[in-house]
């Protein structure tokens, strides 16, 4: 590499170098150095100059790589937000637009299935962001409470919400989506003075008395109070059936639950499952009977199959396995299927025919698995996750997959071939505390509703409806 004095010439003596390659000759060798990548310096493209990153150069406002990265991400988010607000959207596939789409349909080049799928993709690309006006008995709370998560029920007529309260703790509510109609977009928030200082690890709708009659919550332990699984009646917020009386809250002492799932299978009726550290616990709500299955890792995601009496689990180790709930936990034959990811699995979703399963992990991988051959059929690229517990949404009627990344971008893929159809930036600046929570439905507001996406972030709720 030559002598020390020659190597010194590779470092600029002033922070105002142009971002052009520089060629240095050392004997019979020559080196090309791109000045943008100089260690200890940051190149600002707006000011066209370098700034030193070493301590002591600017003690009042020191530059850090994290701050620089945050500034670049915010600039990109604002740019994408402006593009997303335009009337003319980018087409989801190259060389595919409305005119060519209709022409191929008229000439008979598209089957009915392909026509419907591509029509959905075009409508997805045209979705416009509209702010939803939320009415509540306590309007002041809406201005301060922040959305933590939203979860739509089976018919997409209600949203269960978990809000972070300004004074600390959480507050639960149910939003009725009956009034979600253009152009007003008004919904009503039904609240109950039920607070908890404990973190909500997992939540799902439960069908105890009727479809989606309760909400199942897994609460983390706090100090001397152990963790528990709570069945919260939806009638405590608003009654969905005429003459229905408010139900009673049921709590089960289950410490350290990471995940939960409610069974709609007739062979595991009135049962729910909780994923714990190194075991799965199956509980019958009516009889109180419990059945335990030992695992080698923490169970972070769960879902029951509807046709078969099988519970699918995703683990921190990356393993996805099925449990035949008819088998006792002491035996060795209860594992029905085994799949493997390279990172912790955060979400599992079973497709309607129950021949395929989709799983996402903490490495940002989303994979579609064939449960019969235990092989990966397809991978959906672009998802961003490093360590967060992020859900996955699969909608077979529209043939799309929806996921929110740790970078706060909502991405929509084609379930058919894994094509990334749309990337939606968050209306709020990128932050770990403001990762959007979304819900997509073919019928927002009930059976007569239109397809669309709901996004809750900060204190606001947004609707992306089909035009």
Short mmCIF file of C-alpha atoms in Angstrom, two decimals:
data_model
loop_
_atom_site.label_atom_id
_atom_site.label_comp_id
_atom_site.label_asym_id
_atom_site.label_seq_id
_atom_site.Cartn_x
_atom_site.Cartn_y
_atom_site.Cartn_z
CA UNK A 1 0.00 0.00 0.00
CA UNK A 2 3.03 2.31 0.09
CA UNK A 3 4.35 4.51 2.85
CA UNK A 4 2.29 6.22 5.51
CA UNK A 5 2.64 9.68 3.98
CA UNK A 6 1.11 8.42 0.69
CA UNK A 7 -1.82 6.87 2.47
CA UNK A 8 -2.53 10.18 4.23
CA UNK A 9 -3.51 11.67 0.88
CA UNK A 10 -6.61 9.44 0.78
CA UNK A 11 -8.26 11.55 3.52
CA UNK A 12 -9.33 15.07 2.52
CA UNK A 13 -8.01 17.94 4.59
CA UNK A 14 -11.14 20.07 4.12
CA UNK A 15 -14.83 19.15 4.44
CA UNK A 16 -15.76 20.70 1.07
CA UNK A 17 -14.74 18.05 -1.49
CA UNK A 18 -16.88 17.37 -4.53
CA UNK A 19 -18.61 13.95 -4.64
CA UNK A 20 -16.54 12.71 -7.59
CA UNK A 21 -14.26 9.66 -7.78
CA UNK A 22 -10.62 10.43 -7.08
CA UNK A 23 -7.72 8.41 -8.55
CA UNK A 24 -4.56 7.93 -6.45
CA UNK A 25 -1.33 6.47 -7.84
CA UNK A 26 0.97 4.49 -5.53
CA UNK A 27 3.88 3.16 -7.55
CA UNK A 28 2.62 1.03 -10.42
CA UNK A 29 -0.81 0.57 -8.75
CA UNK A 30 -3.71 2.99 -8.87
CA UNK A 31 -6.77 3.17 -6.62
CA UNK A 32 -10.18 4.72 -7.24
CA UNK A 33 -11.85 6.07 -4.09
CA UNK A 34 -15.44 7.28 -4.05
CA UNK A 35 -15.39 10.27 -1.75
CA UNK A 36 -19.02 9.78 -0.69
CA UNK A 37 -17.97 6.80 1.44
CA UNK A 38 -15.15 8.40 3.39
CA UNK A 39 -15.10 7.13 6.99
CA UNK A 40 -15.66 9.83 9.57
CA UNK A 41 -17.38 12.17 7.09
CA UNK A 42 -20.96 12.72 6.00
CA UNK A 43 -21.79 14.04 2.52
CA UNK A 44 -24.83 16.33 2.36
CA UNK A 45 -26.20 16.26 -1.21
CA UNK A 46 -28.23 19.44 -0.69
CA UNK A 47 -25.21 21.52 0.38
CA UNK A 48 -22.78 19.55 -1.81
CA UNK A 49 -20.13 19.29 0.87
CA UNK A 50 -18.76 16.99 3.54
CA UNK A 51 -19.19 17.34 7.29
CA UNK A 52 -17.00 15.69 9.88
CA UNK A 53 -18.69 13.10 12.12
CA UNK A 54 -15.93 13.05 14.70
CA UNK A 55 -16.76 14.32 18.24
CA UNK A 56 -15.69 17.84 19.06
CA UNK A 57 -16.28 19.29 15.60
CA UNK A 58 -19.82 20.50 16.35
CA UNK A 59 -20.68 19.97 19.99
CA UNK A 60 -23.89 22.04 19.87
CA UNK A 61 -25.52 19.95 17.17
CA UNK A 62 -23.41 16.82 16.57
CA UNK A 63 -24.21 14.72 13.50
CA UNK A 64 -24.91 11.05 14.05
CA UNK A 65 -25.49 8.33 11.48
CA UNK A 66 -28.88 7.57 13.08
CA UNK A 67 -29.96 11.20 12.77
CA UNK A 68 -28.76 11.37 9.17
CA UNK A 69 -30.62 8.17 8.32
CA UNK A 70 -33.76 9.48 10.03
CA UNK A 71 -33.58 12.71 8.00
CA UNK A 72 -33.22 10.79 4.74
CA UNK A 73 -36.13 8.48 5.61
CA UNK A 74 -38.36 11.43 6.49
CA UNK A 75 -37.50 13.18 3.22
CA UNK A 76 -38.35 10.01 1.29
CA UNK A 77 -41.60 9.55 3.24
CA UNK A 78 -42.78 13.10 2.46
CA UNK A 79 -41.94 12.62 -1.20
CA UNK A 80 -43.88 9.34 -1.38
CA UNK A 81 -46.75 10.91 0.53
CA UNK A 82 -47.02 13.66 -2.10
CA UNK A 83 -46.98 11.07 -4.90
CA UNK A 84 -49.60 9.00 -3.07
CA UNK A 85 -51.93 12.01 -2.82
CA UNK A 86 -51.92 12.55 -6.58
CA UNK A 87 -54.96 11.56 -8.58
CA UNK A 88 -52.89 9.61 -11.10
CA UNK A 89 -51.39 6.53 -9.46
CA UNK A 90 -48.65 4.27 -10.70
CA UNK A 91 -49.89 1.06 -12.28
CA UNK A 92 -49.15 -2.04 -10.17
CA UNK A 93 -47.51 -3.92 -13.06
CA UNK A 94 -45.22 -2.72 -15.84
CA UNK A 95 -46.92 -2.33 -19.19
CA UNK A 96 -50.33 -2.74 -17.62
CA UNK A 97 -52.89 0.06 -17.60
CA UNK A 98 -56.64 0.50 -17.85
CA UNK A 99 -56.78 0.76 -21.66
CA UNK A 100 -54.63 -2.34 -22.29
CA UNK A 101 -56.56 -4.18 -19.59
CA UNK A 102 -59.95 -3.52 -21.23
CA UNK A 103 -58.58 -4.26 -24.68
CA UNK A 104 -57.27 -7.68 -23.62
CA UNK A 105 -60.59 -8.43 -21.97
CA UNK A 106 -62.57 -7.56 -25.11
CA UNK A 107 -60.28 -9.70 -27.28
CA UNK A 108 -60.72 -12.66 -24.93
CA UNK A 109 -57.09 -12.83 -23.81
CA UNK A 110 -58.08 -12.77 -20.12
CA UNK A 111 -60.06 -15.41 -18.27
CA UNK A 112 -62.77 -14.41 -15.79
CA UNK A 113 -60.47 -15.23 -12.86
CA UNK A 114 -57.57 -13.18 -14.24
CA UNK A 115 -59.91 -10.33 -15.13
CA UNK A 116 -61.28 -10.09 -11.56
CA UNK A 117 -57.82 -10.35 -10.00
CA UNK A 118 -56.29 -7.67 -12.23
CA UNK A 119 -59.33 -5.43 -11.74
CA UNK A 120 -58.76 -5.59 -7.98
CA UNK A 121 -55.12 -4.65 -8.50
CA UNK A 122 -56.09 -1.59 -10.53
CA UNK A 123 -58.57 -0.49 -7.88
CA UNK A 124 -55.93 -1.00 -5.16
CA UNK A 125 -53.60 1.37 -6.98
CA UNK A 126 -56.35 4.02 -7.09
CA UNK A 127 -57.26 3.98 -3.39
CA UNK A 128 -57.26 7.49 -1.89
CA UNK A 129 -56.49 8.31 1.73
CA UNK A 130 -59.39 9.93 3.63
CA UNK A 131 -59.46 10.85 7.30
CA UNK A 132 -62.26 9.26 9.31
CA UNK A 133 -64.13 11.43 11.80
CA UNK A 134 -64.56 9.60 15.13
CA UNK A 135 -67.45 10.56 17.39
CA UNK A 136 -67.17 9.79 21.08
CA UNK A 137 -68.79 10.61 24.42
CA UNK A 138 -65.39 12.00 25.50
CA UNK A 139 -63.97 14.06 22.58
CA UNK A 140 -61.06 15.33 24.70
CA UNK A 141 -59.76 11.78 25.11
CA UNK A 142 -59.62 11.31 21.33
CA UNK A 143 -57.17 14.19 21.06
CA UNK A 144 -54.74 12.66 23.57
CA UNK A 145 -55.14 8.86 23.40
CA UNK A 146 -53.01 7.11 20.80
CA UNK A 147 -54.00 4.03 18.84
CA UNK A 148 -51.96 0.96 19.74
CA UNK A 149 -53.81 -1.60 17.64
CA UNK A 150 -57.09 -2.22 15.82
CA UNK A 151 -58.73 -5.58 15.09
CA UNK A 152 -61.78 -6.05 12.84
CA UNK A 153 -64.38 -8.69 13.61
CA UNK A 154 -65.46 -11.42 11.16
CA UNK A 155 -68.09 -9.29 9.41
CA UNK A 156 -65.93 -6.12 9.47
CA UNK A 157 -68.73 -4.20 11.16
CA UNK A 158 -66.73 -3.45 14.34
CA UNK A 159 -63.17 -2.57 15.29
CA UNK A 160 -61.73 -3.47 18.68
CA UNK A 161 -59.18 -0.84 19.68
CA UNK A 162 -56.43 -0.63 22.27
CA UNK A 163 -55.42 2.96 23.01
CA UNK A 164 -52.46 4.19 25.02
CA UNK A 165 -53.69 6.69 27.61
CA UNK A 166 -51.69 9.85 28.27
CA UNK A 167 -51.57 9.25 32.05
CA UNK A 168 -50.28 5.71 31.51
CA UNK A 169 -51.91 2.36 30.85
CA UNK A 170 -54.32 1.30 28.15
CA UNK A 171 -57.97 1.81 27.30
CA UNK A 172 -60.21 -0.46 25.27
CA UNK A 173 -63.01 0.47 22.91
CA UNK A 174 -65.13 -0.73 20.01
CA UNK A 175 -65.68 1.38 16.90
CA UNK A 176 -68.89 0.72 14.99
CA UNK A 177 -68.23 0.87 11.24
CA UNK A 178 -71.89 1.12 10.20
CA UNK A 179 -71.53 4.80 9.32
CA UNK A 180 -68.37 4.33 7.25
CA UNK A 181 -69.78 5.65 4.00
CA UNK A 182 -68.53 8.17 1.49
CA UNK A 183 -68.25 11.10 1.57
CA UNK A 184 -68.76 11.72 5.33
CA UNK A 185 -66.79 8.77 6.77
CA UNK A 186 -68.10 9.08 10.33
CA UNK A 187 -67.83 6.32 12.94
CA UNK A 188 -68.74 6.08 16.61
CA UNK A 189 -66.37 4.99 19.38
CA UNK A 190 -68.00 3.01 22.22
CA UNK A 191 -65.84 3.10 25.33
CA UNK A 192 -65.86 1.46 28.73
CA UNK A 193 -63.98 2.62 31.80
CA UNK A 194 -61.82 -0.49 31.85
CA UNK A 195 -58.16 0.42 32.22
CA UNK A 196 -55.08 -1.69 32.67
CA UNK A 197 -51.48 -0.77 33.31
CA UNK A 198 -50.34 -4.02 31.78
CA UNK A 199 -49.15 -4.51 28.24
CA UNK A 200 -51.41 -6.34 25.79
CA UNK A 201 -49.31 -9.11 24.24
CA UNK A 202 -52.00 -10.56 21.98
CA UNK A 203 -55.69 -10.15 21.15
CA UNK A 204 -58.31 -11.98 19.07
CA UNK A 205 -62.09 -12.14 18.70
CA UNK A 206 -63.80 -15.03 20.53
CA UNK A 207 -67.16 -16.67 19.72
CA UNK A 208 -68.50 -17.92 23.05
CA UNK A 209 -72.21 -16.99 23.05
CA UNK A 210 -72.41 -16.16 19.35
CA UNK A 211 -70.05 -15.08 16.57
CA UNK A 212 -67.51 -12.56 17.95
CA UNK A 213 -69.32 -12.18 21.27
CA UNK A 214 -66.10 -11.68 23.26
CA UNK A 215 -62.55 -10.39 22.91
CA UNK A 216 -59.70 -12.58 24.16
CA UNK A 217 -56.77 -10.60 25.62
CA UNK A 218 -53.37 -11.82 26.79
CA UNK A 219 -52.09 -9.40 29.43
CA UNK A 220 -48.50 -9.24 30.62
CA UNK A 221 -47.73 -9.53 34.33
CA UNK A 222 -46.76 -6.43 36.32
CA UNK A 223 -44.84 -6.45 39.61
CA UNK A 224 -46.66 -8.89 41.92
CA UNK A 225 -49.66 -9.22 39.58
CA UNK A 226 -49.26 -12.30 37.35
CA UNK A 227 -50.15 -12.33 33.68
CA UNK A 228 -53.57 -13.55 32.62
CA UNK A 229 -55.88 -14.28 29.70
CA UNK A 230 -59.11 -12.27 29.84
CA UNK A 231 -62.40 -12.84 28.00
CA UNK A 232 -63.94 -9.41 27.62
CA UNK A 233 -67.63 -9.36 26.50
CA UNK A 234 -68.21 -7.05 23.55
CA UNK A 235 -71.61 -6.20 25.08
CA UNK A 236 -69.77 -4.19 27.76
CA UNK A 237 -69.14 -1.63 25.02
CA UNK A 238 -72.09 -1.95 22.64
CA UNK A 239 -74.75 -4.59 22.08
CA UNK A 240 -74.78 -6.18 18.62
CA UNK A 241 -77.86 -8.32 19.30
CA UNK A 242 -81.32 -6.98 20.36
CA UNK A 243 -82.09 -7.68 24.02
CA UNK A 244 -78.55 -8.84 24.78
CA UNK A 245 -77.46 -8.27 28.37
CA UNK A 246 -73.93 -7.20 29.27
CA UNK A 247 -71.84 -10.31 29.89
CA UNK A 248 -69.42 -11.03 32.69
CA UNK A 249 -65.68 -10.64 32.41
CA UNK A 250 -63.79 -13.94 32.74
CA UNK A 251 -60.12 -14.05 33.68
CA UNK A 252 -57.76 -17.05 33.58
CA UNK A 253 -54.45 -17.02 35.43
CA UNK A 254 -52.00 -17.80 32.62
CA UNK A 255 -48.65 -16.07 33.25
CA UNK A 256 -46.28 -15.23 30.42
CA UNK A 257 -48.65 -15.67 27.45
CA UNK A 258 -47.14 -14.42 24.18
CA UNK A 259 -50.02 -15.27 21.84
CA UNK A 260 -53.61 -16.50 21.80
CA UNK A 261 -56.15 -18.01 19.41
CA UNK A 262 -59.83 -18.97 19.61
CA UNK A 263 -61.11 -22.24 18.13
CA UNK A 264 -64.11 -22.37 15.79
CA UNK A 265 -63.64 -26.09 15.15
CA UNK A 266 -66.47 -28.26 16.48
CA UNK A 267 -63.99 -30.78 17.96
CA UNK A 268 -62.43 -28.03 20.10
CA UNK A 269 -65.60 -26.11 20.88
CA UNK A 270 -65.43 -23.27 23.47
CA UNK A 271 -61.64 -23.62 23.63
CA UNK A 272 -58.84 -21.13 23.31
CA UNK A 273 -55.10 -21.56 23.15
CA UNK A 274 -52.26 -19.52 24.62
CA UNK A 275 -48.65 -19.66 23.52
CA UNK A 276 -46.28 -19.56 26.49
CA UNK A 277 -42.56 -19.94 27.06
CA UNK A 278 -41.75 -23.45 25.83
CA UNK A 279 -45.32 -24.74 25.94
CA UNK A 280 -48.82 -24.41 24.50
CA UNK A 281 -51.83 -24.37 26.82
CA UNK A 282 -55.28 -25.37 25.55
CA UNK A 283 -58.17 -24.23 27.83
CA UNK A 284 -61.88 -25.06 27.72
CA UNK A 285 -63.82 -22.01 28.88
CA UNK A 286 -66.93 -23.93 29.96
CA UNK A 287 -65.39 -26.89 31.81
CA UNK A 288 -62.08 -25.28 32.81
CA UNK A 289 -60.16 -28.33 31.54
CA UNK A 290 -56.58 -27.62 30.45
CA UNK A 291 -54.22 -29.51 28.20
CA UNK A 292 -50.52 -28.66 27.92
CA UNK A 293 -48.05 -29.36 25.09
CA UNK A 294 -44.32 -28.90 25.64
CA UNK A 295 -42.23 -27.09 23.00
CA UNK A 296 -38.58 -26.18 22.54
CA UNK A 297 -39.14 -22.43 22.16
CA UNK A 298 -41.48 -19.54 22.97
CA UNK A 299 -44.71 -19.62 20.96
CA UNK A 300 -45.25 -16.16 19.43
CA UNK A 301 -48.09 -16.80 16.94
CA UNK A 302 -51.09 -19.15 16.78
CA UNK A 303 -54.14 -19.94 14.65
CA UNK A 304 -56.70 -22.76 14.68
CA UNK A 305 -57.73 -24.52 11.50
CA UNK A 306 -61.47 -24.51 10.87
CA UNK A 307 -61.96 -27.85 9.08
CA UNK A 308 -59.34 -29.97 10.84
CA UNK A 309 -58.77 -30.07 14.63
CA UNK A 310 -55.26 -28.64 14.26
CA UNK A 311 -53.62 -25.67 15.97
CA UNK A 312 -50.71 -24.07 14.09
CA UNK A 313 -47.95 -22.35 16.07
CA UNK A 314 -45.02 -20.09 15.20
CA UNK A 315 -42.00 -20.10 17.52
CA UNK A 316 -39.11 -17.83 18.41
CA UNK A 317 -36.75 -20.49 17.07
CA UNK A 318 -38.31 -20.15 13.59
CA UNK A 319 -40.21 -23.43 13.72
CA UNK A 320 -43.86 -23.61 12.61
CA UNK A 321 -45.69 -26.75 13.72
CA UNK A 322 -49.22 -28.06 13.97
CA UNK A 323 -50.82 -29.70 17.01
CA UNK A 324 -53.58 -32.29 16.69
CA UNK A 325 -55.71 -31.15 19.64
CA UNK A 326 -57.33 -34.61 19.89
CA UNK A 327 -54.02 -36.10 21.03
CA UNK A 328 -52.91 -35.87 24.68
CA UNK A 329 -49.96 -33.63 25.43
CA UNK A 330 -47.93 -36.38 27.10
CA UNK A 331 -47.52 -38.44 23.93
CA UNK A 332 -45.16 -37.89 21.02
CA UNK A 333 -47.52 -38.02 18.05
CA UNK A 334 -49.30 -34.69 18.45
CA UNK A 335 -47.08 -32.72 16.04
CA UNK A 336 -48.92 -32.79 12.71
CA UNK A 337 -46.68 -30.59 10.51
CA UNK A 338 -43.26 -28.98 10.84
CA UNK A 339 -41.91 -26.02 8.83
CA UNK A 340 -38.82 -23.90 9.46
CA UNK A 341 -37.93 -20.22 9.10
CA UNK A 342 -34.51 -18.71 9.78
CA UNK A 343 -35.84 -16.21 12.31
CA UNK A 344 -38.56 -15.83 14.96
CA UNK A 345 -42.04 -16.30 13.48
CA UNK A 346 -44.42 -13.44 14.38
CA UNK A 347 -47.57 -14.37 12.45
CA UNK A 348 -49.22 -17.46 10.91
CA UNK A 349 -52.27 -17.42 8.63
CA UNK A 350 -54.08 -20.47 7.26
CA UNK A 351 -55.67 -20.19 3.82
CA UNK A 352 -59.32 -21.17 3.37
CA UNK A 353 -58.82 -24.65 1.89
CA UNK A 354 -56.27 -25.34 4.66
CA UNK A 355 -53.73 -26.74 2.21
CA UNK A 356 -51.42 -23.74 2.50
CA UNK A 357 -50.10 -21.61 5.35
CA UNK A 358 -48.47 -18.19 5.29
CA UNK A 359 -45.91 -17.10 7.90
CA UNK A 360 -43.85 -13.98 8.52
CA UNK A 361 -40.74 -13.63 10.69
CA UNK A 362 -38.43 -11.09 12.32
CA UNK A 363 -36.06 -11.18 9.34
CA UNK A 364 -38.73 -9.60 7.11
CA UNK A 365 -39.47 -12.87 5.30
CA UNK A 366 -43.05 -13.69 4.27
CA UNK A 367 -43.44 -17.21 2.88
CA UNK A 368 -46.32 -19.27 1.53
CA UNK A 369 -46.01 -22.96 2.51
CA UNK A 370 -47.66 -26.08 1.11
CA UNK A 371 -48.78 -28.07 4.17
CA UNK A 372 -48.91 -31.33 2.20
CA UNK A 373 -45.35 -31.25 0.84
CA UNK A 374 -43.94 -28.87 3.55
CA UNK A 375 -42.24 -26.85 0.80
CA UNK A 376 -42.14 -23.09 0.30
CA UNK A 377 -44.26 -22.14 -2.70
CA UNK A 378 -43.67 -18.40 -2.82
CA UNK A 379 -41.89 -15.55 -1.04
CA UNK A 380 -43.23 -12.00 -0.75
CA UNK A 381 -40.31 -9.59 -0.83
CA UNK A 382 -40.04 -6.04 0.49
CA UNK A 383 -41.30 -6.49 4.05
CA UNK A 384 -39.13 -4.77 6.70
CA UNK A 385 -38.79 -6.27 10.18
CA UNK A 386 -35.81 -6.70 12.49
CA UNK A 387 -37.25 -7.43 15.92
CA UNK A 388 -40.90 -6.25 16.11
CA UNK A 389 -44.04 -8.32 16.66
CA UNK A 390 -45.93 -7.46 13.45
CA UNK A 391 -49.14 -9.10 12.19
CA UNK A 392 -49.86 -10.40 8.69
CA UNK A 393 -53.19 -10.04 6.85
CA UNK A 394 -54.28 -12.40 4.06
CA UNK A 395 -57.44 -11.74 2.02
CA UNK A 396 -58.19 -14.48 -0.49
CA UNK A 397 -61.31 -12.85 -1.96
CA UNK A 398 -59.18 -9.99 -3.31
CA UNK A 399 -56.11 -12.26 -3.52
CA UNK A 400 -53.87 -9.85 -1.63
CA UNK A 401 -51.46 -9.92 1.32
CA UNK A 402 -51.12 -6.87 3.57
CA UNK A 403 -48.38 -6.18 6.13
CA UNK A 404 -47.01 -3.11 7.93
CA UNK A 405 -43.23 -3.02 8.22
CA UNK A 406 -41.03 -1.72 10.99
CA UNK A 407 -40.29 1.24 8.68
CA UNK A 408 -44.00 2.21 9.03
CA UNK A 409 -44.79 1.47 5.37
CA UNK A 410 -47.88 -0.57 4.54
CA UNK A 411 -47.23 -2.97 1.67
CA UNK A 412 -49.75 -4.88 -0.41
CA UNK A 413 -48.74 -7.93 -2.47
CA UNK A 414 -50.56 -10.14 -4.92
CA UNK A 415 -51.31 -13.47 -3.28
CA UNK A 416 -51.24 -15.07 -6.74
CA UNK A 417 -47.62 -14.37 -7.74
CA UNK A 418 -46.00 -12.29 -4.94
CA UNK A 419 -45.90 -9.04 -6.96
CA UNK A 420 -45.65 -5.93 -4.77
CA UNK A 421 -48.71 -3.93 -5.81
CA UNK A 422 -48.52 -0.87 -3.61
CA UNK A 423 -46.45 0.75 -0.86
CA UNK A 424 -48.33 3.22 1.35
CA UNK A 425 -46.28 5.64 3.49
CA UNK A 426 -47.45 6.53 6.98
CA UNK A 427 -49.13 9.96 7.44
CA UNK A 428 -46.99 10.31 10.60
CA UNK A 429 -43.18 10.58 10.76
CA UNK A 430 -41.43 7.20 11.03
CA UNK A 431 -41.19 6.17 14.68
CA UNK A 432 -41.13 2.98 16.71
CA UNK A 433 -44.05 4.33 18.74
CA UNK A 434 -46.14 5.16 15.64
CA UNK A 435 -46.14 1.94 13.61
CA UNK A 436 -49.58 1.90 11.91
CA UNK A 437 -52.14 -0.79 12.68
CA UNK A 438 -54.28 -1.78 9.68
CA UNK A 439 -57.39 -3.79 8.83
CA UNK A 440 -58.42 -4.71 5.30
CA UNK A 441 -61.86 -6.03 4.37
CA UNK A 442 -63.92 -6.84 1.31
CA UNK A 443 -66.92 -5.24 3.03
CA UNK A 444 -65.99 -2.46 5.43
CA UNK A 445 -68.97 -1.71 7.64
CA UNK A 446 -70.79 -5.00 7.07
CA UNK A 447 -72.25 -7.03 4.21
CA UNK A 448 -73.19 -3.96 2.17
CA UNK A 449 -69.85 -2.24 2.63
CA UNK A 450 -67.18 -1.63 0.01
CA UNK A 451 -63.64 -3.03 -0.01
CA UNK A 452 -61.00 -0.88 1.62
CA UNK A 453 -58.17 -0.48 4.10
CA UNK A 454 -58.38 1.11 7.55
CA UNK A 455 -55.19 2.54 9.06
CA UNK A 456 -54.87 3.69 12.68
CA UNK A 457 -51.79 5.70 13.60
CA UNK A 458 -51.30 8.24 16.37
CA UNK A 459 -54.68 9.77 17.25
CA UNK A 460 -56.09 9.39 13.73
CA UNK A 461 -57.98 6.80 11.72
CA UNK A 462 -57.72 6.78 7.91
CA UNK A 463 -59.72 4.97 5.26
CA UNK A 464 -58.38 3.88 1.87
CA UNK A 465 -61.53 2.89 -0.03
CA UNK A 466 -61.97 1.61 -3.56
CA UNK A 467 -62.99 4.34 -5.96
#
